[in-house]
Short mmCIF file of C-alpha atoms in Angstrom, two decimals:
data_model
loop_
_atom_site.label_atom_id
_atom_site.label_comp_id
_atom_site.label_asym_id
_atom_site.label_seq_id
_atom_site.Cartn_x
_atom_site.Cartn_y
_atom_site.Cartn_z
CA MET U 9 72.22 -31.78 50.39
CA ALA U 10 69.14 -29.65 49.91
CA GLN U 11 71.18 -26.42 49.93
CA HIS U 12 73.63 -28.18 47.23
CA THR U 13 70.65 -29.12 45.08
CA THR U 14 69.10 -25.70 45.22
CA ALA U 15 72.40 -24.14 44.33
CA ALA U 16 72.89 -26.33 41.45
CA ASN U 17 69.32 -25.68 40.10
CA THR U 18 69.96 -21.84 40.39
CA ALA U 19 73.28 -22.21 38.63
CA GLY U 20 71.68 -24.32 35.99
CA ALA U 21 68.89 -21.79 35.47
CA GLY U 22 71.40 -18.98 35.05
CA ALA U 23 73.50 -20.96 32.51
CA ASP U 24 70.38 -21.50 30.51
CA GLY U 25 69.42 -17.95 30.50
CA PRO U 26 70.95 -16.63 27.32
CA LEU U 27 69.97 -19.80 25.33
CA THR U 28 66.26 -19.46 26.70
CA ALA U 29 66.26 -15.70 25.74
CA LEU U 30 67.26 -16.60 22.26
CA LEU U 31 64.83 -19.41 21.74
CA THR U 32 62.00 -17.23 23.33
CA ALA U 33 62.78 -14.48 20.62
CA ALA U 34 62.82 -17.06 17.98
CA MET U 35 59.33 -18.32 18.97
CA ALA U 36 58.07 -14.77 19.08
CA PHE U 37 59.24 -13.90 15.51
CA SER U 38 58.01 -17.11 14.00
CA MET U 39 54.46 -16.01 14.37
CA LEU U 40 54.68 -12.21 14.93
CA GLN U 41 53.34 -11.50 11.43
CA LEU U 42 50.05 -13.15 12.20
CA PHE U 43 49.49 -11.40 15.55
CA LEU U 44 50.37 -8.17 13.93
CA LEU U 45 47.69 -8.85 11.17
CA GLY U 46 45.17 -9.55 14.04
CA ALA U 47 46.10 -6.53 16.11
CA PHE U 48 46.14 -4.18 13.24
CA GLY U 49 42.98 -5.75 11.82
CA PRO U 50 40.76 -2.53 12.54
CA ARG U 51 43.30 -0.53 10.65
CA LEU U 52 43.74 -2.94 7.71
CA VAL U 53 39.96 -3.07 7.40
CA ASP U 54 39.41 0.69 7.71
CA GLU U 55 42.41 2.00 5.88
CA GLY U 56 43.73 -0.83 3.88
CA GLY U 57 40.32 -1.87 2.45
CA LEU U 58 40.49 -5.55 3.53
CA SER U 59 37.23 -7.36 4.25
CA PRO U 60 36.83 -9.29 7.52
CA THR U 61 37.00 -12.53 5.36
CA VAL U 62 40.11 -11.61 3.57
CA LEU U 63 41.58 -10.72 6.99
CA GLY U 64 40.75 -14.29 8.19
CA LEU U 65 42.31 -15.78 4.93
CA THR U 66 45.73 -14.21 6.07
CA THR U 67 45.61 -16.71 8.93
CA THR U 68 44.46 -19.66 6.70
CA ILE U 69 47.20 -19.08 4.27
CA GLY U 70 50.04 -18.62 6.82
CA PHE U 71 49.17 -21.62 8.97
CA GLY U 72 48.13 -23.73 5.97
CA ALA U 73 51.61 -23.16 4.56
CA ALA U 74 53.14 -23.97 8.03
CA ALA U 75 51.02 -27.17 8.15
CA VAL U 76 52.28 -28.35 4.80
CA LEU U 77 55.81 -27.64 5.54
CA SER U 78 56.07 -28.77 9.05
CA PRO U 79 56.64 -32.49 8.52
CA VAL U 80 59.53 -31.60 5.99
CA GLY U 81 60.90 -28.88 8.17
CA GLY U 82 61.13 -31.27 11.25
CA ARG U 83 63.14 -33.63 8.98
CA MET U 84 65.40 -30.86 7.87
CA VAL U 85 66.12 -29.60 11.47
CA ASP U 86 67.02 -33.20 12.43
CA ARG U 87 69.50 -33.40 9.51
CA THR U 88 70.99 -29.81 9.65
CA GLY U 89 71.02 -28.93 13.29
CA PRO U 90 69.32 -26.10 15.36
CA ARG U 91 71.65 -23.14 14.56
CA ARG U 92 71.41 -23.30 10.88
CA SER U 93 67.56 -23.71 11.16
CA LEU U 94 67.12 -20.87 13.69
CA VAL U 95 69.25 -18.53 11.43
CA VAL U 96 66.99 -19.45 8.55
CA LEU U 97 63.83 -18.99 10.53
CA LEU U 98 64.72 -15.56 11.60
CA LEU U 99 65.91 -14.35 8.22
CA VAL U 100 62.83 -15.53 6.45
CA SER U 101 60.69 -13.90 9.28
CA ALA U 102 62.36 -10.60 8.46
CA ALA U 103 61.60 -11.03 4.92
CA ALA U 104 58.02 -11.94 5.34
CA LEU U 105 57.48 -8.96 7.83
CA ALA U 106 59.12 -6.60 5.38
CA LEU U 107 57.01 -7.85 2.40
CA ILE U 108 53.70 -7.50 4.35
CA GLY U 109 54.60 -4.02 5.20
CA ALA U 110 55.11 -3.41 1.46
CA ALA U 111 52.08 -5.04 0.28
CA SER U 112 49.87 -3.14 -2.11
CA GLY U 113 46.98 -5.47 -2.50
CA PRO U 114 45.29 -8.64 -1.06
CA GLY U 115 47.31 -10.87 -3.57
CA PHE U 116 50.77 -9.60 -2.58
CA LEU U 117 49.78 -9.62 1.03
CA LEU U 118 48.57 -13.24 1.01
CA ALA U 119 51.87 -14.32 -0.84
CA ALA U 120 54.07 -12.57 1.88
CA VAL U 121 52.01 -14.40 4.56
CA ALA U 122 52.52 -17.68 2.96
CA LEU U 123 56.29 -17.16 3.02
CA GLY U 124 55.87 -16.57 6.77
CA GLY U 125 54.74 -20.25 7.03
CA VAL U 126 58.32 -21.23 6.67
CA PRO U 127 59.60 -19.83 10.08
CA GLN U 128 56.40 -21.20 11.70
CA ALA U 129 57.29 -24.79 10.27
CA LEU U 130 60.82 -24.58 11.67
CA ALA U 131 60.14 -22.95 14.94
CA ASN U 132 59.07 -25.85 17.38
CA PRO U 133 61.52 -28.51 15.89
CA ALA U 134 64.50 -26.20 16.00
CA THR U 135 63.90 -24.86 19.44
CA ASN U 136 63.01 -28.16 20.92
CA LYS U 137 66.13 -29.64 19.23
CA ALA U 138 68.22 -27.04 20.84
CA ILE U 139 66.88 -27.60 24.32
CA LEU U 140 67.46 -31.43 24.07
CA ALA U 141 71.05 -30.76 23.04
CA ALA U 142 71.99 -28.06 25.65
CA VAL U 143 69.67 -28.27 28.72
CA ALA U 144 69.68 -30.69 31.56
CA PRO U 145 66.63 -33.05 31.71
CA ALA U 146 65.44 -31.56 35.10
CA ARG U 147 65.32 -28.02 33.45
CA ARG U 148 63.74 -28.82 30.22
CA GLY U 149 60.12 -28.26 31.28
CA ALA U 150 60.96 -24.81 32.53
CA VAL U 151 62.87 -23.73 29.55
CA THR U 152 60.25 -25.29 27.18
CA GLY U 153 57.47 -23.22 29.00
CA MET U 154 59.63 -20.09 28.79
CA LYS U 155 60.54 -20.38 25.08
CA GLN U 156 56.96 -21.37 24.22
CA SER U 157 55.84 -18.17 25.99
CA GLY U 158 57.79 -16.31 23.24
CA VAL U 159 54.91 -16.74 20.94
CA GLN U 160 52.60 -14.84 23.55
CA LEU U 161 55.30 -12.24 23.99
CA GLY U 162 55.05 -11.75 20.23
CA ALA U 163 51.24 -11.30 20.73
CA PHE U 164 51.97 -8.83 23.50
CA ALA U 165 54.36 -6.92 21.31
CA ALA U 166 51.83 -6.76 18.52
CA GLY U 167 49.12 -5.68 20.78
CA LEU U 168 50.81 -2.96 22.66
CA PRO U 169 54.15 -1.53 21.63
CA LEU U 170 53.83 -2.20 17.92
CA ALA U 171 50.21 -1.17 18.03
CA ALA U 172 51.34 2.21 19.75
CA LEU U 173 54.14 2.55 16.96
CA ALA U 174 51.58 1.98 14.27
CA ALA U 175 49.43 4.84 15.58
CA ALA U 176 52.53 7.20 15.39
CA VAL U 177 54.22 5.93 12.04
CA GLY U 178 51.45 3.79 10.31
CA TRP U 179 51.12 -0.04 10.22
CA ARG U 180 53.57 -0.27 7.54
CA GLY U 181 56.26 1.36 9.54
CA ALA U 182 55.50 -0.71 12.47
CA LEU U 183 56.01 -3.99 10.25
CA TRP U 184 59.27 -2.69 8.93
CA THR U 185 60.50 -2.01 12.38
CA ALA U 186 59.64 -5.62 13.30
CA ALA U 187 61.56 -6.85 10.17
CA ALA U 188 64.59 -5.12 11.22
CA ALA U 189 64.47 -6.62 14.78
CA ALA U 190 64.07 -10.19 13.36
CA ALA U 191 67.20 -9.68 11.07
CA ALA U 192 69.10 -8.46 14.22
CA ALA U 193 67.95 -11.67 16.03
CA ALA U 194 69.30 -13.77 13.23
CA LEU U 195 72.74 -12.43 13.56
CA TRP U 196 72.45 -12.92 17.30
CA ALA U 197 71.64 -16.61 16.76
CA HIS U 198 74.63 -17.02 14.33
CA ARG U 199 76.90 -15.67 16.78
CA ALA U 200 75.64 -17.17 20.07
CA LEU U 201 74.86 -20.75 19.20
CA PRO U 202 77.45 -23.47 19.06
CA ALA U 203 78.20 -24.74 15.46
CA ASP U 204 76.09 -27.58 14.18
CA PRO U 205 77.70 -30.87 13.37
CA PRO U 206 78.18 -31.66 9.61
CA VAL U 207 74.84 -32.20 7.68
CA THR U 208 73.94 -35.75 7.92
CA ARG U 209 73.09 -37.54 4.50
CA GLY U 210 72.04 -40.94 3.44
CA GLN U 211 69.97 -41.66 6.72
CA PRO U 212 66.91 -43.68 6.33
CA ARG U 213 63.75 -41.65 5.85
CA THR U 214 61.28 -41.67 8.83
CA SER U 215 57.40 -41.68 8.36
CA LEU U 216 55.74 -38.20 7.92
CA LEU U 217 52.59 -39.61 9.43
CA PRO U 218 52.08 -39.25 13.21
CA ARG U 219 51.73 -42.40 15.29
CA GLY U 220 51.04 -43.26 18.87
CA ALA U 221 50.93 -40.34 21.39
CA VAL U 222 52.13 -37.83 18.63
CA ALA U 223 48.99 -38.70 16.57
CA TRP U 224 46.75 -38.13 19.80
CA LEU U 225 48.63 -34.68 20.40
CA ALA U 226 48.35 -33.73 16.76
CA VAL U 227 44.45 -34.18 16.75
CA PHE U 228 44.17 -32.34 20.09
CA SER U 229 46.30 -29.61 18.76
CA LEU U 230 44.13 -29.38 15.56
CA PHE U 231 40.99 -28.56 17.42
CA LEU U 232 42.78 -26.31 19.94
CA GLY U 233 44.32 -24.40 17.01
CA CYS U 234 40.87 -23.86 15.37
CA GLY U 235 39.60 -22.01 18.36
CA ILE U 236 42.88 -19.93 19.30
CA ALA U 237 43.15 -18.78 15.69
CA SER U 238 39.68 -17.36 15.71
CA VAL U 239 40.47 -15.51 18.89
CA ASN U 240 43.75 -14.27 17.85
CA THR U 241 42.42 -13.09 14.39
CA TYR U 242 38.99 -11.54 15.30
CA VAL U 243 39.08 -10.32 19.05
CA ALA U 244 40.36 -6.95 18.20
CA LEU U 245 37.88 -6.53 15.47
CA PHE U 246 35.23 -7.76 17.80
CA GLY U 247 36.26 -5.18 20.39
CA ALA U 248 36.15 -2.39 17.87
CA ARG U 249 32.92 -3.43 15.95
CA GLU U 250 30.78 -4.80 18.75
CA LEU U 251 32.17 -3.28 22.04
CA GLY U 252 32.97 0.38 20.93
CA MET U 253 36.64 0.17 21.46
CA GLY U 254 39.04 2.35 19.54
CA PRO U 255 41.74 0.61 17.45
CA THR U 256 44.46 0.94 20.03
CA GLN U 257 42.31 -0.31 22.92
CA ALA U 258 41.05 -3.12 20.79
CA ALA U 259 44.63 -4.17 20.02
CA ALA U 260 45.31 -4.14 23.71
CA LEU U 261 43.07 -7.25 24.08
CA VAL U 262 45.82 -9.09 22.03
CA ALA U 263 48.40 -7.85 24.39
CA VAL U 264 46.49 -9.04 27.47
CA LEU U 265 45.99 -12.34 25.82
CA GLY U 266 49.66 -12.60 25.17
CA VAL U 267 50.82 -11.60 28.79
CA ALA U 268 48.41 -14.25 30.14
CA GLY U 269 49.68 -16.77 27.71
CA VAL U 270 53.23 -16.18 28.90
CA ALA U 271 52.17 -16.89 32.46
CA GLY U 272 50.23 -19.88 31.49
CA ARG U 273 52.72 -21.51 29.43
CA VAL U 274 55.44 -21.12 31.87
CA GLY U 275 53.42 -22.23 34.85
CA TRP U 276 51.67 -25.32 33.18
CA SER U 277 54.89 -26.39 31.58
CA ARG U 278 56.65 -26.48 35.13
CA ALA U 279 53.85 -28.59 36.22
CA ALA U 280 53.97 -31.07 33.30
CA ARG U 281 56.05 -33.63 35.00
CA PRO U 282 55.91 -37.28 33.68
CA GLY U 283 52.82 -38.96 35.10
CA ARG U 284 50.89 -35.63 35.41
CA ALA U 285 51.55 -34.15 32.13
CA GLU U 286 49.15 -36.65 30.37
CA ARG U 287 46.04 -35.16 32.39
CA LEU U 288 46.85 -31.55 31.87
CA PRO U 289 45.48 -31.21 28.06
CA ALA U 290 41.94 -32.19 29.09
CA GLY U 291 41.78 -29.77 31.92
CA LEU U 292 43.35 -26.80 29.81
CA ALA U 293 40.66 -27.50 27.17
CA ALA U 294 37.87 -27.27 29.71
CA GLY U 295 39.13 -24.04 30.87
CA ALA U 296 39.27 -22.84 27.34
CA VAL U 297 35.65 -23.69 26.75
CA LEU U 298 34.93 -21.40 29.74
CA ALA U 299 36.98 -18.67 28.09
CA ALA U 300 35.12 -18.75 24.74
CA SER U 301 31.89 -18.70 26.55
CA LEU U 302 32.84 -15.43 28.38
CA LEU U 303 33.67 -13.99 25.04
CA ALA U 304 30.06 -14.46 23.90
CA ALA U 305 28.84 -13.17 27.42
CA ALA U 306 30.87 -9.94 26.73
CA LEU U 307 28.12 -9.00 24.30
CA TYR U 308 25.89 -8.29 27.30
CA VAL U 309 28.63 -7.57 29.95
CA ARG U 310 31.40 -5.74 28.06
CA PRO U 311 34.04 -5.88 30.78
CA LEU U 312 33.97 -9.51 30.55
CA VAL U 313 36.02 -9.43 27.38
CA TRP U 314 39.17 -8.63 29.39
CA VAL U 315 38.45 -11.62 31.81
CA ALA U 316 37.92 -13.75 28.69
CA ALA U 317 41.18 -12.59 26.99
CA VAL U 318 43.13 -13.57 30.22
CA ALA U 319 41.40 -16.97 30.36
CA VAL U 320 42.22 -17.78 26.73
CA GLY U 321 45.78 -17.06 27.41
CA VAL U 322 45.93 -19.11 30.64
CA PHE U 323 44.13 -22.09 29.41
CA ALA U 324 43.84 -22.41 25.59
CA VAL U 325 47.11 -20.97 24.63
CA SER U 326 49.02 -23.03 27.27
CA GLY U 327 47.72 -26.36 25.83
CA ASN U 328 50.28 -26.15 22.99
CA ALA U 329 53.32 -25.81 25.39
CA VAL U 330 52.21 -28.77 27.40
CA SER U 331 52.00 -30.73 24.01
CA MET U 332 55.65 -29.87 23.35
CA VAL U 333 56.65 -31.01 26.84
CA LEU U 334 55.05 -34.25 26.37
CA VAL U 335 56.81 -34.71 22.84
CA MET U 336 60.09 -34.10 24.39
CA GLN U 337 59.40 -36.56 27.24
CA ARG U 338 58.50 -39.16 24.63
CA ALA U 339 60.69 -38.57 21.51
CA ALA U 340 62.88 -41.43 20.23
CA PRO U 341 66.51 -40.66 19.73
CA GLY U 342 67.00 -38.60 16.55
CA ARG U 343 63.20 -37.90 16.18
CA ALA U 344 62.70 -34.87 18.43
CA GLY U 345 62.55 -32.43 15.43
CA GLN U 346 60.17 -34.67 13.43
CA ASP U 347 57.79 -35.49 16.23
CA SER U 348 57.61 -31.84 17.33
CA ALA U 349 56.89 -30.88 13.72
CA LEU U 350 54.18 -33.45 13.41
CA VAL U 351 52.25 -32.16 16.43
CA ALA U 352 52.89 -28.50 15.36
CA ALA U 353 51.43 -29.40 11.82
CA GLY U 354 48.05 -30.46 13.58
CA PHE U 355 48.15 -27.12 15.50
CA PHE U 356 48.94 -25.11 12.35
CA ALA U 357 46.08 -26.95 10.45
CA GLY U 358 43.67 -25.84 13.07
CA PHE U 359 44.85 -22.37 12.60
CA ALA U 360 44.19 -22.65 9.08
CA ILE U 361 40.84 -24.04 9.49
CA GLY U 362 39.39 -21.94 12.27
CA PRO U 363 39.20 -18.43 10.83
CA PRO U 364 37.42 -19.28 7.48
CA LEU U 365 34.66 -20.93 9.69
CA PHE U 366 34.55 -17.77 11.94
CA GLY U 367 34.92 -15.30 9.15
CA PRO U 368 31.36 -15.37 7.53
CA LEU U 369 29.98 -14.98 11.05
CA ALA U 370 32.19 -11.95 11.72
CA GLU U 371 31.19 -10.54 8.27
CA ALA U 372 27.51 -10.62 9.25
CA GLY U 373 28.21 -9.29 12.86
CA ARG U 374 27.08 -12.61 14.51
CA TYR U 375 29.90 -12.79 17.04
CA GLY U 376 27.87 -14.62 19.66
CA PRO U 377 27.42 -17.72 17.53
CA GLY U 378 31.09 -17.31 16.53
CA TRP U 379 32.31 -17.58 20.04
CA LEU U 380 29.98 -20.57 20.73
CA LEU U 381 31.63 -22.22 17.64
CA VAL U 382 34.97 -21.52 19.30
CA ALA U 383 33.70 -23.12 22.62
CA GLY U 384 32.69 -26.27 20.52
CA GLU U 385 36.13 -26.52 19.01
CA PHE U 386 37.77 -26.39 22.37
CA ALA U 387 35.23 -28.95 23.69
CA LEU U 388 36.30 -31.38 20.90
CA ALA U 389 39.99 -30.82 21.94
CA GLY U 390 39.03 -31.80 25.39
CA ALA U 391 37.28 -34.90 24.30
CA VAL U 392 40.43 -36.04 22.37
CA ALA U 393 42.64 -35.32 25.45
CA THR U 394 40.31 -37.05 27.80
CA ALA U 395 40.19 -40.18 25.59
CA TRP U 396 43.99 -40.14 25.25
CA ALA U 397 44.50 -39.95 28.97
CA GLY U 398 42.11 -42.81 29.61
CA ARG U 399 44.05 -44.82 27.20
CA GLU U 400 47.29 -44.07 28.91
CA ARG U 401 45.85 -45.08 32.27
CA ARG U 402 44.53 -48.33 30.91
CA GLY U 403 47.69 -49.60 29.21
CA PRO U 404 51.61 -49.14 29.17
CA ARG U 405 52.76 -45.73 28.10
CA THR U 406 53.01 -45.58 24.22
CA GLU U 407 56.15 -43.94 23.01
CA ALA U 408 55.75 -41.07 20.60
CA ALA U 409 57.62 -43.07 17.96
CA ALA U 410 55.38 -46.09 18.52
#
């Protein structure tokens, strides 16, 4: 019997492989533009004439648009299906990357970044909906962790291979290369995924406000997003300005964070079984506080910046993947896209808020207080997660749609 179960699990993992690869790529492209802006931050400031504050605004604009669009995007995914949504996601990603590469000034750049909010708004609802439709329940945690790690694979791609390409052909050429890859992935999605059912019309509209467990996870994600966004946007500039790194070495911090995030998201999502998953967000937030404190300490012990980048990936970045596992465990029928989008909206709102709070400190060269601010944001996320876990222990489990 044990051998039969193991063989079945292996077969299921193999069958899920192509779908997992496609969903991972979609998640990577959905946020690649913002990782590229962070990784190329020193080049954009030195060569493109952007100020650190304007660099932070790119994150605010991109995630602000994603936060506003997410509830509508989730409803659209529930109505139209995952294949249509994923093709749109990848095509708009390609357009946004191409336009950022062509930007001739801050206004054009910020408009292109705002367009990139569309794929971010569609990413979690579309990929979660695809998993619920095609993956057996026993495999959903593992597949979710792997596809969520696509965001961090995007960070790795921005911080290492694309940063190296930018050193050879310029940052614009690297962005146009990424745009071509996103367009190719759209064709892959159109050919590989099964056709969606006809678009549903006339269904009663559901609330765009989060309730129950979704509301708690959205607030947790807001504070978590504030801290992660500041690290993503400013860690490379911190390395270049305060720690004496060259542009390519500073961008490698983003790559290291990305690789650690892949491992963390896959590992913690596998561990997020019902009954245990509710306790994980608080623990991950506590690890994130330690990671931000290590960034502040790197001003005095410079090698700690690499340890901090790993810790941010393993703890802070992994929290969002666990949130998505919890959403899928609790989503009511027909609401997986909507509930995923509402939690994602909280995360994106945090990404919009965090960098403007950090930006003036970076402008003044006060990175120590900046990283302590990030530690405080992670601590607030931990407080929300702890309160929710205690509520879950005291009463019957509240469904996401409650």
